[in-house]
Short mmCIF file of C-alpha atoms in Angstrom, two decimals:
data_model
loop_
_atom_site.label_atom_id
_atom_site.label_comp_id
_atom_site.label_asym_id
_atom_site.label_seq_id
_atom_site.Cartn_x
_atom_site.Cartn_y
_atom_site.Cartn_z
CA MET A 1 42.15 -100.96 -13.26
CA LEU A 2 38.42 -101.48 -13.36
CA LYS A 3 38.06 -99.56 -10.10
CA LEU A 4 39.90 -96.59 -11.50
CA GLN A 5 37.66 -96.48 -14.58
CA SER A 6 34.55 -96.69 -12.39
CA LEU A 7 35.79 -93.83 -10.21
CA ALA A 8 36.48 -91.72 -13.27
CA LYS A 9 33.01 -92.34 -14.56
CA ARG A 10 31.49 -91.30 -11.23
CA ARG A 11 33.55 -88.07 -11.21
CA SER A 12 32.44 -87.32 -14.77
CA ALA A 13 28.81 -87.73 -13.74
CA ASP A 14 29.32 -85.44 -10.76
CA ASP A 15 30.81 -82.61 -12.98
CA THR A 16 27.89 -82.81 -15.34
CA GLY A 17 25.44 -82.11 -12.52
CA ALA A 18 27.38 -79.09 -11.35
CA VAL A 19 27.35 -77.57 -14.81
CA LEU A 20 23.62 -78.12 -15.00
CA VAL A 21 23.09 -76.37 -11.67
CA THR A 22 25.25 -73.47 -12.81
CA VAL A 23 23.26 -73.09 -16.01
CA VAL A 24 20.01 -73.11 -14.07
CA VAL A 25 21.26 -70.47 -11.65
CA VAL A 26 22.47 -68.24 -14.47
CA MET A 27 19.13 -68.60 -16.23
CA LEU A 28 17.31 -67.75 -13.01
CA VAL A 29 19.44 -64.62 -12.44
CA GLY A 30 18.92 -63.58 -16.05
CA PHE A 31 15.20 -64.07 -15.65
CA VAL A 32 15.14 -61.93 -12.50
CA ILE A 33 17.15 -59.21 -14.25
CA ALA A 34 14.87 -59.34 -17.27
CA VAL A 35 11.77 -59.11 -15.07
CA THR A 36 13.31 -56.18 -13.14
CA ILE A 37 14.20 -54.34 -16.33
CA ALA A 38 10.76 -54.97 -17.74
CA ALA A 39 9.12 -53.71 -14.53
CA SER A 40 11.33 -50.62 -14.57
CA VAL A 41 10.48 -49.97 -18.19
CA MET A 42 6.79 -50.42 -17.51
CA PHE A 43 7.05 -48.12 -14.46
CA THR A 44 8.87 -45.49 -16.50
CA ILE A 45 6.29 -45.74 -19.24
CA GLY A 46 3.54 -45.37 -16.66
CA ALA A 47 5.30 -42.47 -14.95
CA ASN A 48 5.84 -40.73 -18.27
CA ALA A 49 2.22 -41.22 -19.13
CA SER A 50 1.22 -39.82 -15.72
CA ASN A 51 3.63 -36.88 -16.09
CA LYS A 52 2.29 -36.22 -19.56
CA ASP A 53 -1.25 -36.23 -18.21
CA ASN A 54 -0.29 -33.83 -15.37
CA THR A 55 1.59 -31.58 -17.79
CA GLN A 56 -1.42 -31.41 -20.09
CA ALA A 57 -3.62 -30.64 -17.08
CA PHE A 58 -1.22 -27.84 -16.06
CA ILE A 59 -1.26 -26.41 -19.57
CA ALA A 60 -5.06 -26.55 -19.55
CA ALA A 61 -5.21 -24.75 -16.20
CA GLU A 62 -2.95 -21.97 -17.53
CA SER A 63 -5.11 -21.77 -20.64
CA GLY A 64 -8.13 -21.08 -18.44
CA ARG A 65 -6.12 -18.49 -16.51
CA ASP A 66 -5.04 -16.76 -19.73
CA ALA A 67 -8.63 -16.71 -20.99
CA ALA A 68 -9.76 -15.12 -17.71
CA LEU A 69 -7.00 -12.52 -17.84
CA ALA A 70 -7.99 -11.60 -21.38
CA ASN A 71 -11.60 -11.24 -20.24
CA VAL A 72 -10.82 -9.02 -17.27
CA MET A 73 -8.62 -6.78 -19.43
CA ARG A 74 -11.37 -6.23 -21.97
CA THR A 75 -13.18 -2.96 -22.32
CA PRO A 76 -15.64 -3.38 -20.73
CA CYS A 77 -14.18 -5.87 -18.25
CA VAL A 78 -15.67 -9.40 -18.10
CA LEU A 79 -15.32 -11.32 -14.82
CA THR A 80 -16.90 -14.65 -15.85
CA THR A 81 -14.90 -17.24 -17.78
CA ASN A 82 -16.92 -20.22 -18.95
CA PRO A 83 -15.43 -23.73 -18.63
CA SER A 84 -13.94 -25.36 -21.70
CA THR A 85 -15.36 -28.67 -22.97
CA THR A 86 -12.72 -29.28 -25.64
CA ALA A 87 -8.97 -29.57 -25.22
CA PRO A 88 -7.45 -27.83 -23.39
CA ILE A 89 -10.19 -28.55 -20.83
CA TYR A 90 -10.47 -26.25 -17.82
CA ARG A 91 -13.13 -25.38 -15.25
CA ASP A 92 -13.70 -23.51 -11.96
CA VAL A 93 -12.04 -20.32 -13.21
CA VAL A 94 -12.42 -17.57 -10.58
CA THR A 95 -11.21 -13.95 -10.93
CA THR A 96 -10.89 -11.41 -8.10
CA SER A 97 -9.21 -8.01 -7.95
CA GLY A 98 -8.59 -5.11 -5.58
CA PRO A 99 -6.21 -2.30 -4.67
CA ASP A 100 -3.84 -4.76 -2.97
CA ALA A 101 -3.45 -8.48 -2.37
CA GLY A 102 -5.27 -8.28 0.95
CA SER A 103 -8.41 -6.57 -0.42
CA LEU A 104 -9.59 -8.76 -3.28
CA THR A 105 -13.26 -8.91 -4.26
CA SER A 106 -15.33 -10.11 -7.18
CA ALA A 107 -15.05 -6.80 -9.01
CA CYS A 108 -13.31 -5.44 -12.08
CA PRO A 109 -9.89 -3.89 -11.48
CA SER A 110 -9.57 -0.13 -11.30
CA THR A 111 -8.71 1.70 -14.51
CA SER A 112 -7.25 4.70 -12.69
CA ALA A 113 -5.34 3.26 -9.71
CA PRO A 114 -2.92 0.39 -9.08
CA SER A 115 -4.58 -3.00 -8.72
CA VAL A 116 -3.92 -6.67 -8.05
CA ILE A 117 -5.66 -9.40 -10.06
CA ARG A 118 -5.82 -13.00 -8.83
CA ILE A 119 -7.06 -15.87 -11.01
CA SER A 120 -7.50 -19.53 -10.06
CA SER A 121 -8.15 -22.16 -12.72
CA THR A 122 -8.38 -25.98 -12.71
CA GLY A 123 -7.15 -27.89 -15.75
CA LEU A 124 -7.96 -31.50 -16.69
CA GLY A 125 -5.67 -33.96 -18.48
CA PRO A 126 -7.01 -36.50 -21.02
CA ASP A 127 -6.63 -39.36 -18.50
CA GLY A 128 -8.28 -37.55 -15.59
CA ALA A 129 -5.40 -35.65 -13.93
CA GLU A 130 -6.31 -32.32 -12.30
CA VAL A 131 -4.05 -29.34 -11.65
CA LYS A 132 -5.12 -26.03 -10.08
CA VAL A 133 -3.06 -22.90 -10.62
CA THR A 134 -3.50 -19.62 -8.74
CA SER A 135 -1.78 -16.66 -10.38
CA THR A 136 -1.44 -13.15 -9.00
CA TYR A 137 -0.84 -10.19 -11.29
CA GLU A 138 0.00 -6.59 -10.51
CA ARG A 139 -1.20 -3.76 -12.70
CA VAL A 140 0.91 -0.65 -12.27
CA VAL A 141 -0.81 2.67 -12.88
CA THR A 142 1.27 5.78 -13.40
CA TYR A 143 0.33 9.19 -14.73
CA VAL A 144 1.34 11.39 -17.62
CA GLY A 145 3.92 13.69 -16.09
CA GLN A 146 3.67 11.88 -12.74
CA PRO A 147 5.74 13.53 -10.00
CA GLY A 148 8.65 11.17 -9.66
CA GLY A 149 11.78 12.73 -8.24
CA VAL A 150 9.90 14.65 -5.58
CA MET A 151 11.24 12.79 -2.56
CA ALA A 152 7.64 11.89 -1.88
CA TYR A 153 8.27 8.79 0.18
CA PHE A 154 9.93 10.11 3.31
CA SER A 155 7.36 9.12 5.91
CA GLY A 156 7.52 11.02 9.15
CA GLN A 157 9.61 14.05 9.98
CA PHE A 158 12.13 15.11 7.35
CA LYS A 159 15.01 17.56 7.62
CA ALA A 160 16.90 19.10 4.74
CA THR A 161 20.39 20.18 5.78
CA GLN A 162 22.48 22.38 3.46
CA SER A 163 20.81 20.93 0.40
CA LEU A 164 19.93 22.10 -3.08
CA TYR A 165 16.82 20.54 -4.53
CA GLU A 166 15.50 21.53 -7.94
CA GLY A 167 11.92 20.51 -8.61
CA ASP A 168 8.71 20.37 -6.62
CA LEU A 169 9.23 18.69 -3.26
CA VAL A 170 6.49 16.50 -1.78
CA ILE A 171 6.73 15.16 1.76
CA ARG A 172 3.70 12.88 1.78
CA ASP A 173 3.36 12.04 5.45
CA GLY A 174 4.83 13.97 8.34
CA LYS A 175 6.33 17.33 9.20
CA TYR A 176 8.92 19.12 7.07
CA LEU A 177 11.72 20.87 8.96
CA CYS A 178 14.33 23.13 7.41
CA ASN A 179 17.06 23.69 10.00
CA SER A 180 20.01 24.79 7.85
CA ALA A 181 20.74 26.68 4.64
CA THR A 182 18.64 24.89 2.03
CA VAL A 183 17.25 25.84 -1.37
CA ILE A 184 14.14 24.29 -2.90
CA ASP A 185 13.80 25.54 -6.46
CA GLY A 186 10.13 24.67 -6.81
CA ASP A 187 6.95 24.25 -4.81
CA LEU A 188 6.85 22.52 -1.42
CA TRP A 189 3.87 20.23 -0.72
CA VAL A 190 3.15 18.57 2.64
CA PRO A 191 -0.29 17.01 2.10
CA ARG A 192 -0.37 15.17 5.44
CA GLY A 193 1.61 17.45 7.77
CA GLY A 194 2.97 20.89 8.59
CA ILE A 195 6.05 22.98 7.79
CA GLU A 196 8.63 24.62 10.05
CA LEU A 197 11.39 26.88 8.71
CA SER A 198 13.95 27.71 11.38
CA ALA A 199 17.02 28.61 9.32
CA ASP A 200 18.11 30.34 6.11
CA CYS A 201 15.75 28.38 3.92
CA GLU A 202 14.79 29.58 0.47
CA ILE A 203 11.65 28.27 -1.22
CA ARG A 204 11.49 29.59 -4.77
CA GLY A 205 7.92 28.49 -5.28
CA ASN A 206 4.77 28.12 -3.18
CA LEU A 207 4.19 26.32 0.14
CA TYR A 208 1.16 24.04 0.53
CA ALA A 209 0.45 22.24 3.81
CA GLU A 210 -2.38 20.40 5.51
CA GLY A 211 -1.07 21.41 8.95
CA ASP A 212 0.42 24.54 10.52
CA VAL A 213 3.18 26.62 8.94
CA LEU A 214 5.70 28.22 11.33
CA ILE A 215 8.58 30.51 10.32
CA LYS A 216 10.77 31.46 13.27
CA SER A 217 14.25 32.81 14.05
CA ALA A 218 15.32 32.57 10.46
CA LYS A 219 16.13 34.43 7.30
CA ALA A 220 13.57 32.46 5.38
CA ILE A 221 12.62 33.47 1.85
CA VAL A 222 9.45 32.32 0.12
CA LYS A 223 9.13 33.57 -3.45
CA GLY A 224 5.55 32.43 -3.78
CA MET A 225 2.55 32.19 -1.47
CA ILE A 226 1.90 30.15 1.66
CA SER A 227 -1.35 28.20 1.72
CA ALA A 228 -2.20 26.02 4.73
CA ARG A 229 -5.25 24.32 6.15
CA GLY A 230 -3.68 24.96 9.56
CA SER A 231 -2.55 28.27 11.03
CA ILE A 232 0.29 30.41 9.65
CA THR A 233 2.69 32.11 12.08
CA ILE A 234 5.64 34.29 11.05
CA ASP A 235 8.06 35.23 13.83
CA ALA A 236 11.38 35.91 12.10
CA SER A 237 12.49 39.49 11.60
CA ASN A 238 14.51 38.65 8.47
CA ALA A 239 11.88 36.48 6.81
CA VAL A 240 10.48 37.72 3.49
CA ILE A 241 7.34 36.30 1.87
CA ASP A 242 6.73 37.64 -1.63
CA GLY A 243 3.25 36.18 -2.08
CA ASP A 244 -0.03 35.96 -0.20
CA LEU A 245 -0.82 34.11 3.03
CA LYS A 246 -3.88 31.83 2.97
CA SER A 247 -5.09 29.88 5.99
CA SER A 248 -8.13 27.78 6.87
CA LYS A 249 -7.54 28.86 10.49
CA ASN A 250 -5.58 31.82 11.84
CA ILE A 251 -2.75 34.04 10.58
CA ARG A 252 -0.32 35.85 12.90
CA ILE A 253 2.62 38.07 11.85
CA ASP A 254 4.95 38.95 14.72
CA ALA A 255 7.98 39.81 12.58
CA GLY A 256 9.21 39.69 9.02
CA THR A 257 7.83 41.13 5.79
CA VAL A 258 4.89 39.88 3.76
CA LYS A 259 4.57 41.58 0.39
CA GLY A 260 1.21 40.12 -0.48
CA SER A 261 -2.16 40.05 1.29
CA ALA A 262 -3.46 37.76 4.05
CA TYR A 263 -6.62 35.64 3.88
CA ALA A 264 -7.70 33.82 7.05
CA ALA A 265 -10.86 31.81 7.63
CA GLY A 266 -10.31 32.47 11.36
CA ASN A 267 -8.58 35.48 12.95
CA PHE A 268 -5.78 37.74 11.72
CA VAL A 269 -3.23 39.46 14.00
CA ALA A 270 -0.37 41.75 12.95
CA ASN A 271 1.99 42.32 15.88
CA GLY A 272 5.07 43.60 14.12
CA GLY A 273 4.54 43.12 10.38
CA PRO A 274 4.56 44.66 8.04
CA LEU A 275 1.90 43.21 5.76
CA GLN A 276 2.15 45.29 2.62
CA GLY A 277 -1.16 44.11 1.22
CA SER A 278 -4.56 43.93 2.91
CA ALA A 279 -5.81 41.58 5.64
CA TYR A 280 -9.02 39.57 5.33
CA ALA A 281 -10.40 37.44 8.17
CA GLY A 282 -13.59 35.48 8.78
CA GLY A 283 -13.19 36.45 12.45
CA THR A 284 -11.30 39.40 13.88
CA ALA A 285 -8.60 41.39 12.06
CA THR A 286 -6.31 43.46 14.28
CA GLU A 287 -2.96 45.26 14.14
CA LYS A 288 -0.73 46.44 17.00
CA LYS A 289 0.19 49.70 15.26
CA ALA A 290 -1.05 51.39 12.14
CA THR A 291 2.07 50.57 10.11
CA ASP A 292 1.70 46.81 10.65
CA VAL A 293 -0.76 46.56 7.75
CA VAL A 294 -0.20 48.85 4.78
CA GLY A 295 -3.48 47.89 3.13
CA THR A 296 -6.93 47.61 4.66
CA LEU A 297 -8.24 45.49 7.52
CA ASN A 298 -11.33 43.45 6.65
CA PRO A 299 -12.76 41.65 9.71
CA GLY A 300 -15.69 39.32 9.03
CA ASN A 301 -14.53 38.93 5.45
CA PRO A 302 -12.17 36.01 4.67
CA GLY A 303 -11.78 37.04 1.07
CA PRO A 304 -13.10 35.72 -2.22
CA VAL A 305 -14.16 32.33 -0.83
CA ALA A 306 -15.29 31.01 2.51
CA ASP A 307 -12.13 28.92 2.95
CA PRO A 308 -9.22 30.75 1.33
CA ALA A 309 -6.57 28.05 1.82
CA VAL A 310 -5.50 25.28 -0.52
CA PRO A 311 -8.46 22.95 -1.18
CA GLN A 312 -8.32 19.62 0.60
CA SER A 313 -9.08 17.98 -2.75
CA ASP A 314 -5.81 19.33 -4.16
CA LEU A 315 -3.84 18.00 -1.19
CA ASP A 316 -5.57 14.63 -1.56
CA ALA A 317 -4.84 14.59 -5.30
CA VAL A 318 -1.13 15.24 -4.72
CA PHE A 319 -1.07 12.56 -2.01
CA VAL A 320 -2.60 9.99 -4.38
CA MET A 321 -0.54 11.11 -7.36
CA THR A 322 2.67 10.49 -5.45
CA THR A 323 1.67 7.00 -4.27
CA TRP A 324 4.59 4.59 -4.40
CA VAL A 325 4.76 2.71 -7.70
CA ASP A 326 5.64 -0.98 -7.33
CA LEU A 327 7.95 -1.57 -10.30
CA PRO A 328 7.98 -5.25 -11.35
CA LEU A 329 11.33 -6.82 -12.07
CA GLU A 330 10.13 -9.08 -14.87
CA PRO A 331 11.97 -8.13 -18.08
CA SER A 332 8.68 -8.30 -19.99
CA PHE A 333 7.47 -5.26 -18.04
CA TRP A 334 10.32 -3.17 -19.43
CA GLY A 335 9.38 -3.74 -23.08
CA SER A 336 10.27 -5.91 -26.05
CA ASP A 337 12.91 -3.54 -27.43
CA VAL A 338 15.42 -4.20 -24.61
CA LYS A 339 18.69 -6.07 -25.17
CA TRP A 340 19.22 -8.06 -21.96
CA HIS A 341 22.54 -9.05 -20.40
CA THR A 342 23.21 -11.02 -17.21
CA GLY A 343 24.80 -8.72 -14.66
CA PRO A 344 28.12 -9.75 -13.07
CA CYS A 345 27.66 -10.50 -9.36
CA ASN A 346 31.28 -9.62 -8.63
CA GLY A 347 30.72 -5.92 -9.39
CA ALA A 348 32.68 -5.93 -12.64
CA ASP A 349 32.44 -2.97 -15.01
CA VAL A 350 29.41 -3.12 -17.34
CA THR A 351 30.19 -0.01 -19.38
CA SER A 352 30.90 -2.06 -22.51
CA LEU A 353 27.52 -3.83 -22.26
CA VAL A 354 25.63 -0.56 -21.89
CA THR A 355 27.45 1.22 -24.71
CA ALA A 356 27.59 -1.65 -27.26
CA PRO A 357 25.78 -0.92 -30.58
CA LEU A 358 22.23 -2.20 -30.95
CA THR A 359 20.41 -3.53 -33.99
CA ALA A 360 16.73 -2.93 -34.74
CA PRO A 361 14.24 -3.45 -33.20
CA LEU A 362 16.33 -3.23 -30.02
CA THR A 363 16.77 0.35 -28.77
CA ARG A 364 17.48 -0.01 -25.03
CA VAL A 365 19.70 -2.09 -22.75
CA GLY A 366 18.89 -4.12 -19.63
CA ILE A 367 21.43 -5.51 -17.13
CA ASP A 368 19.79 -8.25 -15.05
CA TYR A 369 21.38 -8.79 -11.62
CA ARG A 370 18.42 -10.75 -10.25
CA GLY A 371 20.45 -13.95 -10.08
CA CYS A 372 22.90 -12.39 -7.63
CA THR A 373 22.56 -12.97 -3.88
CA GLY A 374 23.74 -10.53 -1.27
CA PRO A 375 24.90 -6.96 -1.93
CA VAL A 376 25.37 -5.94 -5.55
CA THR A 377 27.54 -3.15 -6.91
CA VAL A 378 26.52 -1.72 -10.25
CA TYR A 379 29.79 -0.37 -11.61
CA LEU A 380 30.06 1.92 -14.63
CA ALA A 381 33.64 2.98 -15.08
CA GLY A 382 32.58 5.22 -17.95
CA GLY A 383 35.47 7.27 -19.26
CA THR A 384 35.82 7.76 -22.99
CA MET A 385 33.00 5.35 -23.85
CA ASP A 386 30.02 7.06 -25.51
CA PHE A 387 26.71 6.38 -23.75
CA THR A 388 23.97 6.49 -26.38
CA HIS A 389 21.26 4.10 -25.09
CA ASP A 390 18.81 4.23 -22.22
CA ALA A 391 19.50 1.38 -19.78
CA VAL A 392 17.88 -0.30 -16.78
CA PHE A 393 19.67 -2.26 -14.05
CA LEU A 394 17.51 -4.76 -12.11
CA LEU A 395 18.39 -6.10 -8.63
CA ASN A 396 16.37 -8.55 -6.57
CA PRO A 397 14.87 -7.28 -3.30
CA ALA A 398 17.38 -9.11 -1.09
CA SER A 399 20.27 -7.18 -2.64
CA LYS A 400 21.70 -3.91 -1.40
CA LEU A 401 21.89 -1.34 -4.20
CA THR A 402 25.33 0.22 -4.48
CA VAL A 403 26.04 2.35 -7.54
CA VAL A 404 29.58 3.40 -8.40
CA THR A 405 30.32 5.40 -11.54
CA GLY A 406 33.20 7.18 -13.14
CA ASN A 407 32.58 10.01 -15.58
CA ILE A 408 29.76 9.31 -18.01
CA ASN A 409 30.03 10.96 -21.42
CA SER A 410 27.54 11.27 -24.26
CA THR A 411 27.97 13.02 -27.60
CA GLY A 412 24.23 12.96 -28.24
CA ALA A 413 21.19 13.43 -26.02
CA PRO A 414 22.00 12.42 -22.41
CA PRO A 415 20.86 8.82 -21.88
CA GLN A 416 18.56 7.72 -19.09
CA LEU A 417 19.93 5.18 -16.61
CA PHE A 418 17.45 3.48 -14.27
CA PHE A 419 18.85 1.67 -11.19
CA VAL A 420 16.05 -0.44 -9.72
CA GLN A 421 16.19 -2.51 -6.52
CA GLY A 422 13.00 -4.59 -6.36
CA ASP A 423 10.36 -4.03 -3.73
CA ASN A 424 10.09 -6.80 -1.14
CA MET A 425 6.30 -7.02 -1.51
CA LEU A 426 4.54 -6.11 -4.72
CA GLY A 427 0.88 -5.31 -4.99
CA ASN A 428 0.36 -2.98 -2.01
CA SER A 429 1.57 0.35 -3.49
CA VAL A 430 3.86 1.12 -0.55
CA PRO A 431 7.64 0.73 -0.25
CA ASN A 432 8.60 -2.49 1.54
CA CYS A 433 12.19 -2.81 2.74
CA GLY A 434 12.19 -6.37 4.06
CA ALA A 435 14.27 -8.12 6.67
CA GLY A 436 17.85 -8.49 5.57
CA MET A 437 17.59 -5.65 3.07
CA ALA A 438 19.79 -2.58 3.48
CA SER A 439 19.90 1.05 2.43
CA GLY A 440 21.99 1.73 -0.64
CA ASP A 441 25.11 3.78 -1.33
CA LEU A 442 25.96 6.16 -4.14
CA THR A 443 29.44 7.08 -5.31
CA LEU A 444 29.13 9.08 -8.50
CA GLY A 445 31.58 10.62 -10.92
CA SER A 446 32.09 14.36 -11.18
CA THR A 447 30.90 14.43 -14.81
CA LEU A 448 27.56 12.75 -15.41
CA ASP A 449 26.27 13.50 -18.88
CA ALA A 450 23.18 11.40 -18.22
CA ARG A 451 19.90 11.44 -16.35
CA LEU A 452 19.86 8.95 -13.48
CA MET A 453 16.95 7.39 -11.60
CA PHE A 454 17.56 5.60 -8.30
CA TYR A 455 14.66 3.38 -7.18
CA THR A 456 14.80 1.50 -3.89
CA PRO A 457 12.31 0.80 -1.09
CA CYS A 458 15.20 1.02 1.40
CA GLY A 459 16.53 4.51 0.67
CA PHE A 460 20.17 5.56 0.67
CA LYS A 461 22.58 6.04 3.54
CA ASN A 462 25.30 7.75 1.54
CA THR A 463 23.98 10.87 -0.17
CA ASN A 464 26.46 13.33 1.32
CA HIS A 465 27.79 15.73 -1.32
CA VAL A 466 26.22 13.66 -4.13
CA THR A 467 25.28 15.65 -7.25
CA PHE A 468 23.17 14.26 -10.08
CA ASN A 469 20.37 15.11 -12.51
CA GLY A 470 17.30 12.92 -12.84
CA GLN A 471 15.00 11.27 -10.34
CA LEU A 472 15.24 10.00 -6.77
CA TYR A 473 12.44 7.48 -6.25
CA ALA A 474 13.30 6.05 -2.86
CA ASN A 475 11.87 5.40 0.56
CA THR A 476 13.41 6.79 3.72
CA ASP A 477 16.53 5.05 5.01
CA GLY A 478 15.38 5.58 8.59
CA SER A 479 17.22 8.88 8.96
CA ALA A 480 15.42 12.23 8.79
CA HIS A 481 18.43 13.98 7.24
CA TRP A 482 19.53 14.46 3.67
CA VAL A 483 22.89 16.21 3.94
CA HIS A 484 24.74 18.24 1.32
CA PRO A 485 23.34 16.70 -1.87
CA GLU A 486 22.56 18.63 -5.04
CA PHE A 487 19.66 16.83 -6.66
CA LEU A 488 18.51 18.52 -9.87
CA CYS A 489 15.25 16.85 -10.83
CA GLU A 490 14.67 16.26 -14.53
CA PRO A 491 11.82 14.49 -16.35
CA MET A 492 12.48 10.85 -17.21
CA GLU A 493 10.56 8.36 -19.33
CA TRP A 494 10.59 4.63 -19.88
CA LEU A 495 7.55 4.46 -22.10
CA PRO A 496 4.95 3.18 -22.03
CA MET A 497 5.33 2.35 -18.30
CA LEU A 498 6.88 5.48 -16.79
CA ASP A 499 6.49 9.19 -17.48
CA LEU A 500 8.01 11.07 -14.55
CA SER A 501 8.02 14.83 -14.20
CA CYS A 502 9.40 17.20 -11.57
CA GLU A 503 6.44 19.54 -11.13
CA ILE A 504 3.01 18.96 -9.65
CA THR A 505 1.50 21.33 -12.21
CA THR A 506 2.91 19.17 -15.00
CA ALA A 507 0.95 16.20 -13.73
CA SER A 508 -2.30 17.95 -12.80
CA THR A 509 -4.44 20.68 -14.22
CA GLY A 510 -7.66 22.08 -12.87
CA GLY A 511 -8.19 20.64 -9.42
CA GLY A 512 -5.51 17.97 -9.49
CA THR A 513 -6.87 15.85 -12.37
CA SER A 514 -4.33 13.78 -14.29
CA THR A 515 -4.18 11.25 -17.10
CA PRO A 516 -3.46 7.68 -15.94
CA ILE A 517 -1.13 5.33 -17.78
CA LEU A 518 -2.37 1.75 -17.40
CA GLY A 519 0.55 -0.65 -17.28
CA PRO A 520 0.29 -4.24 -18.50
CA PRO A 521 -0.64 -6.93 -15.94
CA THR A 522 2.60 -8.52 -14.69
CA LEU A 523 2.72 -11.96 -13.06
CA ILE A 524 4.21 -11.59 -9.57
CA SER A 525 3.44 -15.04 -8.08
CA GLN A 526 1.91 -18.42 -8.94
CA THR A 527 1.10 -21.59 -7.00
CA GLU A 528 0.13 -25.03 -8.33
CA GLN A 529 -1.67 -27.87 -6.61
#
């Protein structure tokens, strides 16, 4: 009995020790957990403090940038921005500008041409953190009555095939060929190339070219004059020129009828005519038979001026005036009176968004497709809905612009609809269709009671039999042909940024001068370090 009691006592003592060990272990684990939590809390507090310091340094850097931007936009411009010694504290603020991102210098931005402004600024946090931001802005410059829908961006040879174009036509760089029945109801400008008419082409205005003008084997009609810094040759028996011929080189008429006079800085030859006016030449002036020139021959006399052709300054002015405008996609560029909607990436109808009533101060509509990847279809079913507001549709550069509409109706003034695919590289004033981008497509309704602007650096593949009024502001799609469209150019405005006309004379008076519209600086990129 005594042995059993002794054994029980020993077992009781053993259990007590185990409980003590368990308590100690639990306390140790709790201590480790408490220490870990405390360390985590302290780390989080430290990280938050560090993040706060970095954030304040970032805000300070942007404050220096904003101060520099305000300085450079002053009249007169100020390039130096002094460091700040009170919060927000910033230093090392440097401003450069130039015509494009690759030509930046320590100079004020142009007030009459597009420019890029780059500002770097270092901000300091209260605990010593430093953040440097480098921001690049683009300043778009347009002109009052700037030629917009003038197909100015077809670089290289261009052919118009069975087309009707209403408005002045500018082919900025390369030769213009008309090889099928085509009507241009306006002036034709080729400031960096020549012109060849080899079909039943009708130009209802004047022809201006830097290179040679050749009319051959065609029933060409020119209602105005032909003025070229190269030679002018007419060799088409059915061609009729109502106005004068003016050349910085030679003029030769082998066939056709010229109702005006001829002014050549070089030689003049009539070998079939007739020239109903008189012939003036700085060199020789000859005719094959007496009836080739109805008026007088005036060798050694080029006419009223030494160089009777279009002045090079006018050609240069038109070339500059039709420089590609890089349109930013930031909504702020398009004004504060725009009601913005997110565009559906699945190509759903947005007619109801465009036609919904607006409340002051909102007067225009924006559909933002920039969040979409891949091709985007802007679809306006139209129909009985009444279009009363101007609207802009924004697509990121990687998208392909496809526009599909039904019939668009308006009981009031026709609205303006701007379809804008972003340029792949802003700040260089040239159209950039980047890798992976594609030319757009147009499928338009038969009734379009609206003015439409199509803007894309990639051009359009599908323009066959398309008819619309408004503006085509697009680069070449890689093809030299524009087949069967009827493009009736009309002035369009999205003030204060855009004022687009259809005539060169609307934009320039007296030697090609024009009034610039200085757009606001728009942030196009920013880096932080």
